[in-house]
mmCIF file of C-alpha atoms and ligand atoms in Angstrom:
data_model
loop_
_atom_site.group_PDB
_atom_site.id
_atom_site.type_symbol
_atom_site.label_atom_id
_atom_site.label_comp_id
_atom_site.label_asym_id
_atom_site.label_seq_id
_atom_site.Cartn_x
_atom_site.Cartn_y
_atom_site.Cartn_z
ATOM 1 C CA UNK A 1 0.000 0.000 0.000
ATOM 2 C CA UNK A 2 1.806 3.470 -1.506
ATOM 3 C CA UNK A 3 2.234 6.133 1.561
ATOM 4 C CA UNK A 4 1.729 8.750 -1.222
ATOM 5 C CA UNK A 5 0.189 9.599 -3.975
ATOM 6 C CA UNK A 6 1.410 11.475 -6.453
ATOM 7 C CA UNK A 7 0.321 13.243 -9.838
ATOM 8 C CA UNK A 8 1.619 15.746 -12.506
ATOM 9 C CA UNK A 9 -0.972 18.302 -14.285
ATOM 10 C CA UNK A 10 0.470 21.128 -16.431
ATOM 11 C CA UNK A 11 3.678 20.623 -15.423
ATOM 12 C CA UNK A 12 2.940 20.999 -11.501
ATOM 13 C CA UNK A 13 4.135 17.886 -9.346
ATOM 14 C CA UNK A 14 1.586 16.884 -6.501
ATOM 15 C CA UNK A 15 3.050 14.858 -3.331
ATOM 16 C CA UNK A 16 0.453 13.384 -0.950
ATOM 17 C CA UNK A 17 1.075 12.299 2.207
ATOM 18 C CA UNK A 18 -1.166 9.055 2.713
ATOM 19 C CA UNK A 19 -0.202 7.739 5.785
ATOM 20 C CA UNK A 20 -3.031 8.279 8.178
ATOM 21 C CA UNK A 21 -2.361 5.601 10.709
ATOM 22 C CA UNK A 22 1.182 7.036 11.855
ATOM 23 C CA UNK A 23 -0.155 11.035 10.661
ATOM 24 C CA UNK A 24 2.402 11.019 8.366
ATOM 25 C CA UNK A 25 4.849 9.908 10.221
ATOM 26 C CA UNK A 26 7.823 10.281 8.565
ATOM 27 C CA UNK A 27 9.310 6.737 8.376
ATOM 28 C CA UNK A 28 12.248 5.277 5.821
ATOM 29 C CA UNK A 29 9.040 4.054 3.622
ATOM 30 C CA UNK A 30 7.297 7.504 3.202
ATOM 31 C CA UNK A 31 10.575 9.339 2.773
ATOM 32 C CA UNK A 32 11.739 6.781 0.091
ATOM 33 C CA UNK A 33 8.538 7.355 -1.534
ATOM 34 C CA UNK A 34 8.635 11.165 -1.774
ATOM 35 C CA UNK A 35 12.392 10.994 -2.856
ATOM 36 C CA UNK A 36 11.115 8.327 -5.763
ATOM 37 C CA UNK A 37 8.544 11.371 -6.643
ATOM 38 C CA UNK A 38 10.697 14.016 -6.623
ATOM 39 C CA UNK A 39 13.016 11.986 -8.941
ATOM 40 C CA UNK A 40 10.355 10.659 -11.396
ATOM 41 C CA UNK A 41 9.513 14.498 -11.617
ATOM 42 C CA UNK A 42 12.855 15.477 -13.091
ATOM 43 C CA UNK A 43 12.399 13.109 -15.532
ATOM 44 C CA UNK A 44 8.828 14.525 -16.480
ATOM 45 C CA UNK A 45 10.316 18.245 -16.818
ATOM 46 C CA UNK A 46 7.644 19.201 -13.613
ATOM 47 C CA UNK A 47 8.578 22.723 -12.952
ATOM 48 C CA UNK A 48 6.736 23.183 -9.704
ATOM 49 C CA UNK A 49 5.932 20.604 -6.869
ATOM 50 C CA UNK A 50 3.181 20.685 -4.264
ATOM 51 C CA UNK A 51 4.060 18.750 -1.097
ATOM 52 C CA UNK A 52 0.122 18.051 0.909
ATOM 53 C CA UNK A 53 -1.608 15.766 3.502
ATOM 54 C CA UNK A 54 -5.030 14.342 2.313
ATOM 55 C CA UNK A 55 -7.339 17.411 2.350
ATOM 56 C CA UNK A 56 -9.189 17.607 5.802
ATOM 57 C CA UNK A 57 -6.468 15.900 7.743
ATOM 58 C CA UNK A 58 -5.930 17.409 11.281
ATOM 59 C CA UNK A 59 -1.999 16.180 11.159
ATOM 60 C CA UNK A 60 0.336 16.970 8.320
ATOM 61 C CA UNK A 61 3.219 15.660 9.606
ATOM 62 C CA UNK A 62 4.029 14.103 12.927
ATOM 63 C CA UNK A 63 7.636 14.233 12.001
ATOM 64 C CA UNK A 64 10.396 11.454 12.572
ATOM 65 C CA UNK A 65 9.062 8.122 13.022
ATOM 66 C CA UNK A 66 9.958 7.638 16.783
ATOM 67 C CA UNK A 67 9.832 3.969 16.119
ATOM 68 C CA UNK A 68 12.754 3.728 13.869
ATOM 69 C CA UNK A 69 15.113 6.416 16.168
ATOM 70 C CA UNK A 70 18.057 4.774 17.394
ATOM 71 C CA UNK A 71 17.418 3.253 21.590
ATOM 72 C CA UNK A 72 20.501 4.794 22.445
ATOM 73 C CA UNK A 73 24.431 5.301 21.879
ATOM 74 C CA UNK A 74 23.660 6.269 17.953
ATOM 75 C CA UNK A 75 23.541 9.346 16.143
ATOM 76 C CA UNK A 76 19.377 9.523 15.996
ATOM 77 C CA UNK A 77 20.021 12.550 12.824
ATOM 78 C CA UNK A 78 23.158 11.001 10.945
ATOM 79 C CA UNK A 79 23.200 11.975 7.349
ATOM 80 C CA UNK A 80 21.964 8.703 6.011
ATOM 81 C CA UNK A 81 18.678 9.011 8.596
ATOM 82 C CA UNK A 82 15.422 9.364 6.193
ATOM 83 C CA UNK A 83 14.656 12.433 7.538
ATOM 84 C CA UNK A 84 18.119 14.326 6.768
ATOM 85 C CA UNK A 85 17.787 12.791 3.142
ATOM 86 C CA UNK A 86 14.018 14.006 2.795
ATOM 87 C CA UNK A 87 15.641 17.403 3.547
ATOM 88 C CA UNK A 88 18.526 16.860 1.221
ATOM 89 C CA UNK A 89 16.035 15.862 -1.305
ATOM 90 C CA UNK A 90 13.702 18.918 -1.276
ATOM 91 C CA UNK A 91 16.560 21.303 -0.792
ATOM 92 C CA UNK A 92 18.173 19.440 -4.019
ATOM 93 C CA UNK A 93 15.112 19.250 -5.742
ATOM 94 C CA UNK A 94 15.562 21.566 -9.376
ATOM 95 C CA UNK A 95 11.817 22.960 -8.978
ATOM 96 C CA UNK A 96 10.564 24.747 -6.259
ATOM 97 C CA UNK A 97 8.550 22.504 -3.333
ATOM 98 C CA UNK A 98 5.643 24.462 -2.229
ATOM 99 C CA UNK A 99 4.619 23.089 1.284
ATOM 100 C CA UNK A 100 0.375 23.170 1.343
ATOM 101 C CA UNK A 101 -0.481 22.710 4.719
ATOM 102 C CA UNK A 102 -3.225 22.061 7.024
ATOM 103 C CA UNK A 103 -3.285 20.767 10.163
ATOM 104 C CA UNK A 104 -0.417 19.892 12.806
ATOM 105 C CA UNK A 105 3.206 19.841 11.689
ATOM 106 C CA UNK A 106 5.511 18.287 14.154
ATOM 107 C CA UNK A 107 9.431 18.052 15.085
ATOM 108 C CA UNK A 108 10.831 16.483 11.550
ATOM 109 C CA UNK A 109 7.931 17.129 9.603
ATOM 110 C CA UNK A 110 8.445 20.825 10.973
ATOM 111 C CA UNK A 111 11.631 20.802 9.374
ATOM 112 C CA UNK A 112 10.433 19.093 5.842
ATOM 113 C CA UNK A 113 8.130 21.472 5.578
ATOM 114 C CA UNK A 114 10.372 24.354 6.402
ATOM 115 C CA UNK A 115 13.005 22.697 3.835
ATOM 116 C CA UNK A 116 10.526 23.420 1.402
ATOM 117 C CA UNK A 117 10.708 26.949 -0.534
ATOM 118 C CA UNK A 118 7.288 28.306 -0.821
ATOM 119 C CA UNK A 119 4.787 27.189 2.271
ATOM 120 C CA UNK A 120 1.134 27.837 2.002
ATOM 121 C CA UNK A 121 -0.778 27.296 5.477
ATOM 122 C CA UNK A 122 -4.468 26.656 6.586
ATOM 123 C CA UNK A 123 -5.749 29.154 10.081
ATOM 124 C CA UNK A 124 -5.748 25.804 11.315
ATOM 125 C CA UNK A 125 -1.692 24.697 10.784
ATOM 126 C CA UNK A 126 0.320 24.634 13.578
ATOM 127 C CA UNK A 127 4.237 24.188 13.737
ATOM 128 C CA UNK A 128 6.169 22.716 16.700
ATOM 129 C CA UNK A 129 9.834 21.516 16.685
ATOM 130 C CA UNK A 130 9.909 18.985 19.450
ATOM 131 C CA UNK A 131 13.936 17.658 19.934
ATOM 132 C CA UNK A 132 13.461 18.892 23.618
ATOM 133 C CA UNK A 133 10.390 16.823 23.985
ATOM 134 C CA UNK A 134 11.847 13.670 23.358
ATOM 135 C CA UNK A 135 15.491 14.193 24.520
ATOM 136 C CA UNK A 136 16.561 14.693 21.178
ATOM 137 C CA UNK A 137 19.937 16.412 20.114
ATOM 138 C CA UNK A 138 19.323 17.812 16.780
ATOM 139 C CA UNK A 139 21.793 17.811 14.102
ATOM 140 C CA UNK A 140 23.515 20.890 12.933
ATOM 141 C CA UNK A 141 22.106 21.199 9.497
ATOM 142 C CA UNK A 142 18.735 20.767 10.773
ATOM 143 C CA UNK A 143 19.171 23.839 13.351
ATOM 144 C CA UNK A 144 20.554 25.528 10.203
ATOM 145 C CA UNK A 145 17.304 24.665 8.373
ATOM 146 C CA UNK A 146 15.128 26.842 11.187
ATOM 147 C CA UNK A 147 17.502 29.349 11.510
ATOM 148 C CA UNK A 148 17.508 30.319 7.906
ATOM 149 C CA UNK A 149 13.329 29.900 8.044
ATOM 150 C CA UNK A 150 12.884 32.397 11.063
ATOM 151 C CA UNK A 151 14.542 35.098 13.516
ATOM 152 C CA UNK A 152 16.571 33.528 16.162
ATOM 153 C CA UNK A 153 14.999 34.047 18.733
ATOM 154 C CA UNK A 154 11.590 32.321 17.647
ATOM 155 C CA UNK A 155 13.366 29.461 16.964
ATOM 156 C CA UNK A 156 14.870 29.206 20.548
ATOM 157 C CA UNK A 157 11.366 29.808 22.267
ATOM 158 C CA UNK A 158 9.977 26.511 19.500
ATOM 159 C CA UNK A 159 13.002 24.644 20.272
ATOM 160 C CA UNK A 160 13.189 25.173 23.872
ATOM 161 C CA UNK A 161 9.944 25.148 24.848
ATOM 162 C CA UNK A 162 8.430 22.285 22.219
ATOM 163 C CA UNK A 163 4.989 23.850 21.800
ATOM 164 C CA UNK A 164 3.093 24.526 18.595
ATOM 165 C CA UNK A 165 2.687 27.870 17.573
ATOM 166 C CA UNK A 166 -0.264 29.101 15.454
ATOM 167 C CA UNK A 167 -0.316 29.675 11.607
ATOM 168 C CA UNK A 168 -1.042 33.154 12.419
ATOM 169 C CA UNK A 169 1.705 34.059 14.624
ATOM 170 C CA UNK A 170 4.088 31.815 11.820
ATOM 171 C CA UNK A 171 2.724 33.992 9.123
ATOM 172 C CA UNK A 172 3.952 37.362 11.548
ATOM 173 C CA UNK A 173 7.207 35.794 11.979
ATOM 174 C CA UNK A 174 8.005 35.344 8.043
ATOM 175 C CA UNK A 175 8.187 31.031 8.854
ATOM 176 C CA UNK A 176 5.291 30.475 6.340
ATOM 177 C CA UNK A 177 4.516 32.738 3.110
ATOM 178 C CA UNK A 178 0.629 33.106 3.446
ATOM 179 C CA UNK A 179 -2.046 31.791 5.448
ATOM 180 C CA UNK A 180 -5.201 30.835 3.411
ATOM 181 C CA UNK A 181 -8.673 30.180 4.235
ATOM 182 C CA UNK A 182 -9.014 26.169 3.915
ATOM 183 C CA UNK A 183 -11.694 26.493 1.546
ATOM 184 C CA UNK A 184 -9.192 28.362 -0.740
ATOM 185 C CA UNK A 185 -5.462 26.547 0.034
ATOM 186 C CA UNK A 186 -5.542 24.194 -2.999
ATOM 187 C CA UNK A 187 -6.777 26.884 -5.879
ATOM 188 C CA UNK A 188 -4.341 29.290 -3.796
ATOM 189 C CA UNK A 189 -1.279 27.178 -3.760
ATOM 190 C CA UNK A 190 -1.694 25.763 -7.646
ATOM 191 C CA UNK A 191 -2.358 29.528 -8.217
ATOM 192 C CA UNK A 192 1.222 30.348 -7.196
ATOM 193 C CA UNK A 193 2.696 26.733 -8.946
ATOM 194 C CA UNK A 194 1.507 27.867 -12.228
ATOM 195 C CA UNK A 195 3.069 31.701 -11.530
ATOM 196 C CA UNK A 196 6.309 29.333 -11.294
ATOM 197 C CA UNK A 197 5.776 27.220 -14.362
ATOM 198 C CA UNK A 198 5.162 30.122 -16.343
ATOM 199 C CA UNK A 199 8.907 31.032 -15.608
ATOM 200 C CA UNK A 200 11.918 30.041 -16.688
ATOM 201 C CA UNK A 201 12.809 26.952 -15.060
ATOM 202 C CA UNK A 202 16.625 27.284 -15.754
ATOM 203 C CA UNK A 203 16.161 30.707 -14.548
ATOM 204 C CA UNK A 204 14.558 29.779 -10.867
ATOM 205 C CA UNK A 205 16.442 26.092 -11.090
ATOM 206 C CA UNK A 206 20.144 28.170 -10.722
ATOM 207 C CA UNK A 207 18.504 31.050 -7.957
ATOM 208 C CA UNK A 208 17.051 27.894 -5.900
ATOM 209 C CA UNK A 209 20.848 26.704 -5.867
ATOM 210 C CA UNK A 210 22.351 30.169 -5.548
ATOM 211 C CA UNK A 211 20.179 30.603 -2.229
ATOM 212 C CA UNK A 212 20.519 27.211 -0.966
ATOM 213 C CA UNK A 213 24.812 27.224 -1.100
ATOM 214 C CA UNK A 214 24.320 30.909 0.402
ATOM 215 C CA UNK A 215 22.113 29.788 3.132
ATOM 216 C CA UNK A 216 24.125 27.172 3.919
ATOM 217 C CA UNK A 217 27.182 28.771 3.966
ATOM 218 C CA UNK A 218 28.342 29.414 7.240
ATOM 219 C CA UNK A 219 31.737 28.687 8.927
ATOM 220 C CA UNK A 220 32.355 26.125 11.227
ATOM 221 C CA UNK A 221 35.939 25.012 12.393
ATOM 222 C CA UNK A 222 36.940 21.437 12.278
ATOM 223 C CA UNK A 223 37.066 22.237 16.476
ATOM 224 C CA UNK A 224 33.569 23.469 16.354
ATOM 225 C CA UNK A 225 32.194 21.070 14.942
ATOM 226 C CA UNK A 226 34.402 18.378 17.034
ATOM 227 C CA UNK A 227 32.764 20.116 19.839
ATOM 228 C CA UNK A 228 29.204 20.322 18.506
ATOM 229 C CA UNK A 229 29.660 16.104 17.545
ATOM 230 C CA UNK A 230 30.822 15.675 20.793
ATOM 231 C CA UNK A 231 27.874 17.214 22.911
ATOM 232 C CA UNK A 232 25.363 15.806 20.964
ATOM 233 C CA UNK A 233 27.144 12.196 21.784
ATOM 234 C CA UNK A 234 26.978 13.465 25.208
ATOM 235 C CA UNK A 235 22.701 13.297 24.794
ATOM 236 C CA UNK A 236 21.915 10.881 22.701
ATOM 237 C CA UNK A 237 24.243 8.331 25.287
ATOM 238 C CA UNK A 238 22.133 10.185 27.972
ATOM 239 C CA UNK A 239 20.014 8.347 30.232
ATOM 240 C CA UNK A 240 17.105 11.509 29.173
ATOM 241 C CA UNK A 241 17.355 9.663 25.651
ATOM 242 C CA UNK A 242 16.313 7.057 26.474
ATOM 243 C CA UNK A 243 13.479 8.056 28.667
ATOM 244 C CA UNK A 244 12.460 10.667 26.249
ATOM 245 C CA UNK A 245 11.734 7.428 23.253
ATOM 246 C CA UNK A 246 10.699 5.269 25.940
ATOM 247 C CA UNK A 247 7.914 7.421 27.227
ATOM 248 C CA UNK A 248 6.700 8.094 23.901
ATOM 249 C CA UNK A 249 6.388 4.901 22.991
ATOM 250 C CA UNK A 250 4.876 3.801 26.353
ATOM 251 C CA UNK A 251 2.578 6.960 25.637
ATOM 252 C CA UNK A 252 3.331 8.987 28.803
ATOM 253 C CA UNK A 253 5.181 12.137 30.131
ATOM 254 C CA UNK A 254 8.701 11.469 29.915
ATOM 255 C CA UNK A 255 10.745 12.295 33.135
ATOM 256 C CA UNK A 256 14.521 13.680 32.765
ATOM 257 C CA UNK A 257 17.168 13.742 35.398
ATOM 258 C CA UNK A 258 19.719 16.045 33.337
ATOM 259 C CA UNK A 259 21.785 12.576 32.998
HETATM 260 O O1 YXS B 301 -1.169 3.991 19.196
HETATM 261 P P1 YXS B 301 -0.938 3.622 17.740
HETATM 262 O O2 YXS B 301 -0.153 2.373 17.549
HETATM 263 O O3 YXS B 301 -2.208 3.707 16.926
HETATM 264 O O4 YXS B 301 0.018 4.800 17.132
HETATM 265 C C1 YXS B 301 -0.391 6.142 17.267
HETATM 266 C C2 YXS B 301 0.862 6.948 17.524
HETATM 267 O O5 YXS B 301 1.763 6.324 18.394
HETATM 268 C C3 YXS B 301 1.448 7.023 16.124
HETATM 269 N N1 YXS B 301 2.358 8.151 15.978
HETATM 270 C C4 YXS B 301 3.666 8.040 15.753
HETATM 271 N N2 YXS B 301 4.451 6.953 15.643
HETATM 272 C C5 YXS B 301 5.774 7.178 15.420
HETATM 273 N N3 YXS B 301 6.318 8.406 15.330
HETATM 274 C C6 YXS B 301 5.555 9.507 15.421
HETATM 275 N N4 YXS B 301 6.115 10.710 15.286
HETATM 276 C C7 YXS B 301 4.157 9.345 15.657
HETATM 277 N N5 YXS B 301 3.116 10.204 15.846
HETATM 278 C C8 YXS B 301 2.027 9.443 16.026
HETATM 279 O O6 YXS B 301 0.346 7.183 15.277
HETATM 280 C C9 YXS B 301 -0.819 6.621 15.884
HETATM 281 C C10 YXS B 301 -1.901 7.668 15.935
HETATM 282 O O7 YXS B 301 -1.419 8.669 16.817
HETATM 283 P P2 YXS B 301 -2.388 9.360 17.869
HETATM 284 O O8 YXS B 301 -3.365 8.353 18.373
HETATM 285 O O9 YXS B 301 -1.551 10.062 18.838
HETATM 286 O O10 YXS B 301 -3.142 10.401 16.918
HETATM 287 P P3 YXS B 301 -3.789 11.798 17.348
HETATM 288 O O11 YXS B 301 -4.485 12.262 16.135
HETATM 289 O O12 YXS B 301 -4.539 11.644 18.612
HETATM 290 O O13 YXS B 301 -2.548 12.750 17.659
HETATM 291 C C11 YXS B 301 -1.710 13.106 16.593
HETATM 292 C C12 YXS B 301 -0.437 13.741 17.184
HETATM 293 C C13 YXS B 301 0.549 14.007 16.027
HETATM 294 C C14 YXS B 301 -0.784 15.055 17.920
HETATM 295 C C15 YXS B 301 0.184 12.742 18.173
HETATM 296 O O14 YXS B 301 0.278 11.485 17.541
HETATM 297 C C16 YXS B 301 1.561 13.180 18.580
HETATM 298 O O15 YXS B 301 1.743 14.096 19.416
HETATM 299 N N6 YXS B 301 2.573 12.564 17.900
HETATM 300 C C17 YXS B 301 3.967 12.877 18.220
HETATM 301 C C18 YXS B 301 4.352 14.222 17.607
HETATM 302 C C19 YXS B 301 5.860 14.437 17.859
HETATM 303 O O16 YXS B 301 6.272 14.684 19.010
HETATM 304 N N7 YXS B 301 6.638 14.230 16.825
HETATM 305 C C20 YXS B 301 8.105 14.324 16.950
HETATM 306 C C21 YXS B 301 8.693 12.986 16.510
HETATM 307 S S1 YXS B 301 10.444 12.958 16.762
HETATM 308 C C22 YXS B 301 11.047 13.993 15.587
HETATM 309 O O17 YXS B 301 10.346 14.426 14.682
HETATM 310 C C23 YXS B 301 12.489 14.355 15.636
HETATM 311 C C24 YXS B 301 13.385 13.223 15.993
HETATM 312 S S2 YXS B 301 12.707 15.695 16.768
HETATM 313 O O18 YXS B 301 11.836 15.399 17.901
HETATM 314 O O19 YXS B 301 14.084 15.712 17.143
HETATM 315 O O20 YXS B 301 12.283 16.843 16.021
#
């Protein structure tokens, strides 16, 4: 059974998330799936791509797939993790990936979604980046990812505090593009694909490049990053780790000791 769907009209790429009983979770399947898509739509000459959840769902995205992190003493974000190459693959991607959203969007899928160039929200999307939640130590590209999607210090009150903000106060902070009516997200988000495909794809293939090298273009010393490799061993050995995927999947508050 496909966790997407996926179809090309007029040149516009559609991606739909179809897997209700884990909300989307985003697990090796799924993100081998939307990778597939994304590379059949080179192929096809798509110049656009809409990334969506089945209209009416309350969850876009409920991010990682806690099942398949790591139990301990491994890198839970190492570049091969489906997640990072779901990034990767968007950020890659020759066409721009408008995000359509409705609904929750949480921890991975936050990213995804914020990987994506263009996103169009529902009043009824939220966005929560949830590493803190579950003991996680995010990966330094990832952090990269919301610090080039919103100011700093947003990002540290999402990260730190692991709650959902509104579409509303996402669309003030510049994190999503516009925020739509549901009853007009679909004609409003195709509206803007076919703006794109009406453009030179060369054209907007080498300025999606241009601004991905740029925004990822920040120094980092080979000590820095020894240091930054080395802390985040430090939590993902932690004790708080483990509690924070145990509790999840034992469905209750996780309890951390700092250890
Ligand atoms: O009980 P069953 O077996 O039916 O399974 C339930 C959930 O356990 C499962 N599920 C997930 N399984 C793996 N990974 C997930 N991220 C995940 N989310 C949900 O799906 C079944 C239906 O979920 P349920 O009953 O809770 O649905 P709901 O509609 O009442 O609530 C939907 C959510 C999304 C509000 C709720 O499922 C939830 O809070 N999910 C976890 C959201 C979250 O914390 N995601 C972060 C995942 S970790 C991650 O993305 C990164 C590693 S990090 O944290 O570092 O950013």
């Amino acid at each position: 059974m496909p966790l997407v769907e996926t179809k090309i009209e007029n040149f516009v790429g559609a991606i739909c998330l179809d897997y209700f009983e884990k909300r989307n979770a985003l697990c090796g399947t799924l993100v081998a799936e939307i990778i597939d898509a994304l590379d059949g739509f080179i192929g096809r000459r798509v110049r656009a791509v809409v990334l969506r959840a089945r209209p009416g769902v309350k969850i876009w995205s409920a991010g990682h797939d806690v099942d398949e992190l790591p139990e301990g003493r491994r890198d839970p974000l190492g570049w091969y993790d489906p997640l990072r190459r779901l990034v990767r693959a968007i950020e890659n991607h020759p066409a721009p990936v408008i995000a359509m959203i409705e609904g929750g969007v949480w921890g991975g899928g936050c990213e995804a979604a914020l990987a994506c160039d263009i996103i169009v929200a529902a009043p009824n999307a939220t966005f929560a980046l949830t590493p803190a939640k579950l003991g996680v130590p995010y990966n330094v590209s990832g952090m990269l990812t919301f610090l080039n999607a919103a100011p700093l210090r947003l990002i540290k009150e999402m990260a730190f505090t692991a709650k959902p903000i509104s579409a509303e106060r996402a669309l003030s902070a510049g994190l999503i593009n516009h925020m739509i009516p549901l009853e007009d997200l679909e004609s409003f988000t195709y509206a803007i694909a076919s703006d794109i495909v009406g453009n030179a794809p060369l054209s907007i293939a080498v300025m999606k490049e241009e601004l991905r090298i740029l925004a990822g273009a920040h120094p980092m010393s080979p000590q820095g990053w020894e240091r930054v490799q080395g802390l985040r061993r430090v939590v993902y050995d932690s004790a708080d780790y483990v509690e924070g995927v145990k509790a999840f999947k034992e469905k209750r508050r996780p309890v951390y000791r700092g250890e």
